[in-house]
Amino acid sequence: NIYADSEEASKAVAREIANLIRQKAKDGKQAILGLATGSSPKKVYAELIRMHREEGLSFKNVVSFNLDEYYPMEADAVQSYIRFMREQLFDHVDIPAGNFHLPDGTVPIEKLAEFCRDYEQRIENYGGLDFQLLGIGRNGHIGFNEPGSLVNSRTRLMTLDLTTRIDATGDFGGLSKVPKKAVTLGIGKIMEAKRIVLLAWGEHKAENVARAVEGSVTSDVPASYLQLHPNASFIIDVAAAAQL
Ligand code: GLP
């Protein structure tokens, strides 16, 4: 779906999420959302906050699981994804404390494999993700599933690509300060979501959007796996559609 700009597109995505939350509430159920960080979803979260304030959209029945977190990472660090999510969404809506989940960047390395298995199990216990929001990295990654990730990969510790670390340099004030690893939801789990929406804005995303949508399905471009999903959409602006 190609929109004139990221504002219009983000509003459409926020509307879809809000409709899901409201429908689930009507049915007396929880909406299980897979959420993403990065600059791409910021306007979606801003619109959801607006809907909460102005239209009474409640997040009381929302349970969320974030895609990823740097490792190691303290929760209160400026760059932590839990802090990002609090600032961009959770602190501004009525989602109950305890209803949002993120990979924990402080788990000791020897307990990490168990943490990852448990994270997937927690999602399962809620009946799986109703909706997964994604961005796309400059190398075609989704979450922190770097090129080479398999379609059935599980939640795990990933070594970050140099391009990914270079893109995060600004946030950390120097390449040497960017963590070398991250915990990410695996492609296998992402693909189990009932609905997937990937956001991409700007010309710098155009090449990878084209490779992901029109190229062959390959581990070289993890976002290309979404071609195999029955209900996945790329919601992009005109600039990101430049090479389609
Ligand atoms: C990071 C995140 C990804 C995100 C990507 C793109 O690598 N882990 O989930 O999709 O950045 O970020 P942006 O949306 O800022 O372009």
CSV table of C-alpha atoms and ligand atoms in Angstrom, one decimal:
chain,number,residue,atom,x,y,z
A,1,ASN,CA,0.0,0.0,0.0
A,2,ILE,CA,1.6,3.2,-1.2
A,3,TYR,CA,0.7,6.5,0.6
A,4,ALA,CA,1.6,10.1,-0.3
A,5,ASP,CA,3.4,10.5,3.0
A,6,SER,CA,4.2,8.7,6.3
A,7,GLU,CA,1.6,10.8,8.2
A,8,GLU,CA,-1.3,9.5,6.1
A,9,ALA,CA,0.1,6.0,6.1
A,10,SER,CA,0.7,6.0,9.9
A,11,LYS,CA,-2.8,7.1,10.5
A,12,ALA,CA,-4.2,4.3,8.5
A,13,VAL,CA,-2.0,1.8,10.4
A,14,ALA,CA,-3.1,3.3,13.8
A,15,ARG,CA,-6.8,3.0,12.7
A,16,GLU,CA,-6.3,-0.7,11.9
A,17,ILE,CA,-4.7,-1.3,15.3
A,18,ALA,CA,-7.4,0.7,17.1
A,19,ASN,CA,-10.1,-1.3,15.2
A,20,LEU,CA,-8.5,-4.5,16.4
A,21,ILE,CA,-8.3,-3.3,20.0
A,22,ARG,CA,-11.9,-2.2,20.0
A,23,GLN,CA,-13.2,-5.4,18.3
A,24,LYS,CA,-11.4,-7.5,20.8
A,25,ALA,CA,-12.7,-5.4,23.7
A,26,LYS,CA,-16.3,-5.9,22.3
A,27,ASP,CA,-15.7,-9.7,22.2
A,28,GLY,CA,-14.4,-9.5,25.8
A,29,LYS,CA,-10.9,-10.5,24.6
A,30,GLN,CA,-7.4,-9.1,24.7
A,31,ALA,CA,-5.6,-7.8,21.7
A,32,ILE,CA,-2.1,-9.3,21.5
A,33,LEU,CA,0.2,-6.9,19.7
A,34,GLY,CA,3.8,-7.4,18.4
A,35,LEU,CA,5.4,-3.9,18.6
A,36,ALA,CA,8.5,-2.5,17.0
A,37,THR,CA,11.0,0.3,17.8
A,38,GLY,CA,13.0,2.6,15.5
A,39,SER,CA,11.9,5.8,13.8
A,40,SER,CA,9.4,4.2,11.5
A,41,PRO,CA,6.6,3.4,14.0
A,42,LYS,CA,6.8,6.7,15.9
A,43,LYS,CA,3.9,8.4,14.1
A,44,VAL,CA,1.7,5.3,14.5
A,45,TYR,CA,2.3,5.5,18.3
A,46,ALA,CA,1.6,9.2,18.3
A,47,GLU,CA,-1.7,8.7,16.5
A,48,LEU,CA,-2.7,5.9,18.9
A,49,ILE,CA,-1.9,8.3,21.8
A,50,ARG,CA,-4.1,10.9,20.2
A,51,MET,CA,-6.9,8.4,19.8
A,52,HIS,CA,-6.6,7.5,23.4
A,53,ARG,CA,-6.8,11.1,24.5
A,54,GLU,CA,-9.4,12.4,22.1
A,55,GLU,CA,-11.5,9.3,21.2
A,56,GLY,CA,-11.3,7.3,24.4
A,57,LEU,CA,-9.4,4.4,22.8
A,58,SER,CA,-8.5,2.2,25.8
A,59,PHE,CA,-5.5,0.0,26.0
A,60,LYS,CA,-6.8,-1.9,29.0
A,61,ASN,CA,-7.3,-5.1,27.0
A,62,VAL,CA,-3.9,-4.8,25.2
A,63,VAL,CA,-1.0,-7.1,25.7
A,64,SER,CA,2.1,-6.4,23.8
A,65,PHE,CA,5.4,-8.1,23.0
A,66,ASN,CA,8.3,-6.1,21.5
A,67,LEU,CA,10.5,-7.5,18.8
A,68,ASP,CA,13.9,-6.9,20.2
A,69,GLU,CA,16.4,-5.3,22.6
A,70,TYR,CA,20.1,-4.7,22.5
A,71,TYR,CA,22.2,-7.0,24.5
A,72,PRO,CA,23.5,-6.2,27.0
A,73,MET,CA,21.3,-3.2,27.8
A,74,GLU,CA,20.2,-1.6,31.1
A,75,ALA,CA,16.5,-0.8,31.2
A,76,ASP,CA,17.0,2.8,32.1
A,77,ALA,CA,19.7,3.5,29.5
A,78,VAL,CA,18.8,6.2,27.0
A,79,GLN,CA,19.1,3.7,24.1
A,80,SER,CA,17.1,0.9,25.7
A,81,TYR,CA,14.0,-0.2,23.8
A,82,ILE,CA,11.9,-0.4,26.9
A,83,ARG,CA,12.6,3.2,27.5
A,84,PHE,CA,11.7,4.0,23.9
A,85,MET,CA,8.4,2.2,24.3
A,86,ARG,CA,7.6,4.0,27.5
A,87,GLU,CA,8.3,7.4,26.0
A,88,GLN,CA,6.7,6.8,22.7
A,89,LEU,CA,3.6,4.9,23.9
A,90,PHE,CA,3.1,3.1,27.2
A,91,ASP,CA,3.5,6.1,29.5
A,92,HIS,CA,0.8,7.9,27.6
A,93,VAL,CA,-2.0,5.3,27.4
A,94,ASP,CA,-3.8,3.1,29.9
A,95,ILE,CA,-2.1,-0.2,29.2
A,96,PRO,CA,-1.9,-2.0,32.5
A,97,ALA,CA,1.6,-2.4,34.0
A,98,GLY,CA,2.6,-6.0,33.4
A,99,ASN,CA,0.8,-6.2,30.1
A,100,PHE,CA,3.8,-5.1,28.0
A,101,HIS,CA,6.7,-7.4,27.4
A,102,LEU,CA,10.2,-6.9,25.9
A,103,PRO,CA,13.3,-9.0,25.6
A,104,ASP,CA,15.4,-8.2,28.7
A,105,GLY,CA,18.8,-6.9,28.0
A,106,THR,CA,20.0,-7.6,31.6
A,107,VAL,CA,19.4,-11.4,31.7
A,108,PRO,CA,22.8,-13.2,32.4
A,109,ILE,CA,24.2,-14.8,29.3
A,110,GLU,CA,23.9,-18.3,30.8
A,111,LYS,CA,20.1,-17.8,31.3
A,112,LEU,CA,19.5,-16.2,27.9
A,113,ALA,CA,18.5,-19.3,25.9
A,114,GLU,CA,15.9,-20.1,28.6
A,115,PHE,CA,14.7,-16.5,28.6
A,116,CYS,CA,14.2,-16.7,24.8
A,117,ARG,CA,12.2,-20.0,25.0
A,118,ASP,CA,10.1,-18.5,27.8
A,119,TYR,CA,9.4,-15.3,25.8
A,120,GLU,CA,8.0,-17.4,22.9
A,121,GLN,CA,6.0,-19.5,25.4
A,122,ARG,CA,4.5,-16.3,26.9
A,123,ILE,CA,3.3,-15.3,23.5
A,124,GLU,CA,1.9,-18.8,22.9
A,125,ASN,CA,0.1,-18.6,26.3
A,126,TYR,CA,-1.9,-15.6,25.0
A,127,GLY,CA,-2.8,-17.6,21.8
A,128,GLY,CA,-0.2,-15.9,19.6
A,129,LEU,CA,0.2,-12.5,18.1
A,130,ASP,CA,-2.9,-10.9,16.5
A,131,PHE,CA,-0.9,-8.2,14.9
A,132,GLN,CA,2.8,-7.7,14.3
A,133,LEU,CA,4.2,-4.2,13.4
A,134,LEU,CA,7.6,-4.2,11.7
A,135,GLY,CA,10.2,-1.8,10.3
A,136,ILE,CA,13.0,-2.8,7.9
A,137,GLY,CA,16.7,-2.3,8.4
A,138,ARG,CA,19.0,-1.0,5.7
A,139,ASN,CA,20.2,-4.5,5.1
A,140,GLY,CA,16.6,-5.9,4.9
A,141,HIS,CA,16.5,-7.1,8.5
A,142,ILE,CA,13.2,-7.4,10.5
A,143,GLY,CA,13.5,-7.1,14.2
A,144,PHE,CA,17.1,-7.8,14.6
A,145,ASN,CA,17.0,-10.9,12.3
A,146,GLU,CA,20.0,-10.1,10.2
A,147,PRO,CA,20.7,-11.4,6.7
A,148,GLY,CA,21.4,-15.2,7.0
A,149,SER,CA,18.5,-15.7,9.4
A,150,LEU,CA,16.4,-18.7,8.5
A,151,VAL,CA,12.6,-18.6,8.0
A,152,ASN,CA,12.1,-20.9,11.0
A,153,SER,CA,14.6,-19.1,13.3
A,154,ARG,CA,13.6,-18.8,16.9
A,155,THR,CA,14.0,-16.0,19.4
A,156,ARG,CA,17.7,-15.8,20.1
A,157,LEU,CA,20.8,-13.7,20.6
A,158,MET,CA,21.9,-12.3,17.3
A,159,THR,CA,25.3,-10.8,16.4
A,160,LEU,CA,24.6,-7.4,14.7
A,161,ASP,CA,25.8,-6.6,11.2
A,162,LEU,CA,28.2,-3.8,10.9
A,163,THR,CA,25.7,-1.8,8.8
A,164,THR,CA,23.1,-2.1,11.6
A,165,ARG,CA,25.6,-0.9,14.2
A,166,ILE,CA,26.7,2.0,11.9
A,167,ASP,CA,23.1,3.0,11.6
A,168,ALA,CA,22.8,3.1,15.4
A,169,THR,CA,26.0,5.1,15.9
A,170,GLY,CA,24.1,8.4,16.3
A,171,ASP,CA,22.0,6.9,19.2
A,172,PHE,CA,25.1,5.7,21.1
A,173,GLY,CA,27.6,8.5,20.3
A,174,GLY,CA,30.2,6.4,18.6
A,175,LEU,CA,30.4,3.0,16.8
A,176,SER,CA,32.5,1.4,19.6
A,177,LYS,CA,29.6,2.1,22.0
A,178,VAL,CA,27.0,0.3,20.0
A,179,PRO,CA,26.3,-3.2,21.4
A,180,LYS,CA,27.5,-6.0,19.2
A,181,LYS,CA,24.5,-8.2,20.0
A,182,ALA,CA,20.8,-8.1,20.4
A,183,VAL,CA,18.0,-10.4,21.4
A,184,THR,CA,15.3,-10.7,18.7
A,185,LEU,CA,12.1,-12.5,18.2
A,186,GLY,CA,12.8,-15.1,15.5
A,187,ILE,CA,11.4,-15.1,12.0
A,188,GLY,CA,9.5,-18.2,12.8
A,189,LYS,CA,7.6,-16.5,15.6
A,190,ILE,CA,7.0,-13.3,13.5
A,191,MET,CA,5.6,-15.4,10.7
A,192,GLU,CA,3.0,-17.0,13.1
A,193,ALA,CA,1.4,-13.6,13.7
A,194,LYS,CA,-2.1,-13.5,12.2
A,195,ARG,CA,-1.5,-10.2,10.6
A,196,ILE,CA,1.8,-8.4,9.7
A,197,VAL,CA,2.3,-4.8,8.7
A,198,LEU,CA,5.8,-3.5,7.7
A,199,LEU,CA,6.4,0.2,7.6
A,200,ALA,CA,9.0,1.9,5.4
A,201,TRP,CA,9.5,5.6,4.8
A,202,GLY,CA,12.0,7.4,2.6
A,203,GLU,CA,14.2,6.8,-0.4
A,204,HIS,CA,16.9,5.1,1.6
A,205,LYS,CA,14.5,2.2,2.2
A,206,ALA,CA,13.5,1.9,-1.5
A,207,GLU,CA,16.1,-0.6,-2.6
A,208,ASN,CA,15.3,-3.1,0.2
A,209,VAL,CA,11.6,-2.6,-0.1
A,210,ALA,CA,11.9,-3.6,-3.8
A,211,ARG,CA,14.1,-6.6,-3.0
A,212,ALA,CA,11.8,-7.7,-0.2
A,213,VAL,CA,8.6,-7.3,-2.2
A,214,GLU,CA,9.7,-8.2,-5.8
A,215,GLY,CA,12.9,-10.2,-5.3
A,216,SER,CA,13.2,-13.8,-4.6
A,217,VAL,CA,12.5,-15.1,-1.1
A,218,THR,CA,16.0,-15.3,0.4
A,219,SER,CA,17.8,-15.2,3.7
A,220,ASP,CA,19.9,-12.4,2.2
A,221,VAL,CA,16.8,-10.2,2.7
A,222,PRO,CA,14.9,-11.4,5.8
A,223,ALA,CA,11.9,-9.1,5.0
A,224,SER,CA,11.4,-11.1,1.8
A,225,TYR,CA,10.1,-14.0,3.9
A,226,LEU,CA,6.9,-11.9,4.4
A,227,GLN,CA,6.0,-12.9,0.8
A,228,LEU,CA,5.2,-16.3,2.3
A,229,HIS,CA,2.8,-14.9,4.8
A,230,PRO,CA,-1.0,-15.0,3.9
A,231,ASN,CA,-1.8,-11.6,5.5
A,232,ALA,CA,1.2,-9.3,5.4
A,233,SER,CA,1.3,-5.8,4.0
A,234,PHE,CA,4.0,-3.3,3.3
A,235,ILE,CA,2.7,0.2,4.2
A,236,ILE,CA,5.1,2.6,2.5
A,237,ASP,CA,5.4,6.2,1.3
A,238,VAL,CA,6.0,7.2,-2.3
A,239,ALA,CA,9.7,7.7,-1.7
A,240,ALA,CA,10.1,4.1,-0.3
A,241,ALA,CA,8.2,2.8,-3.4
A,242,ALA,CA,10.6,4.5,-5.8
A,243,GLN,CA,12.2,1.2,-7.0
A,244,LEU,CA,9.1,-0.9,-7.3
B,1,GLP,C1,16.5,-1.3,14.2
B,1,GLP,C2,15.3,-2.1,14.9
B,1,GLP,C3,14.4,-2.6,13.8
B,1,GLP,C4,14.0,-1.5,12.9
B,1,GLP,C5,15.2,-0.9,12.2
B,1,GLP,C6,14.9,0.3,11.3
B,1,GLP,O1,17.4,-2.2,13.7
B,1,GLP,N1,15.8,-3.2,15.7
B,1,GLP,O2,13.3,-3.3,14.4
B,1,GLP,O3,13.0,-1.9,12.0
B,1,GLP,O4,16.1,-0.4,13.2
B,1,GLP,O5,14.8,1.4,12.0
B,1,GLP,P1,14.1,2.7,11.5
B,1,GLP,O6,12.6,2.5,11.6
B,1,GLP,O7,14.6,3.8,12.4
B,1,GLP,O8,14.5,2.9,10.1
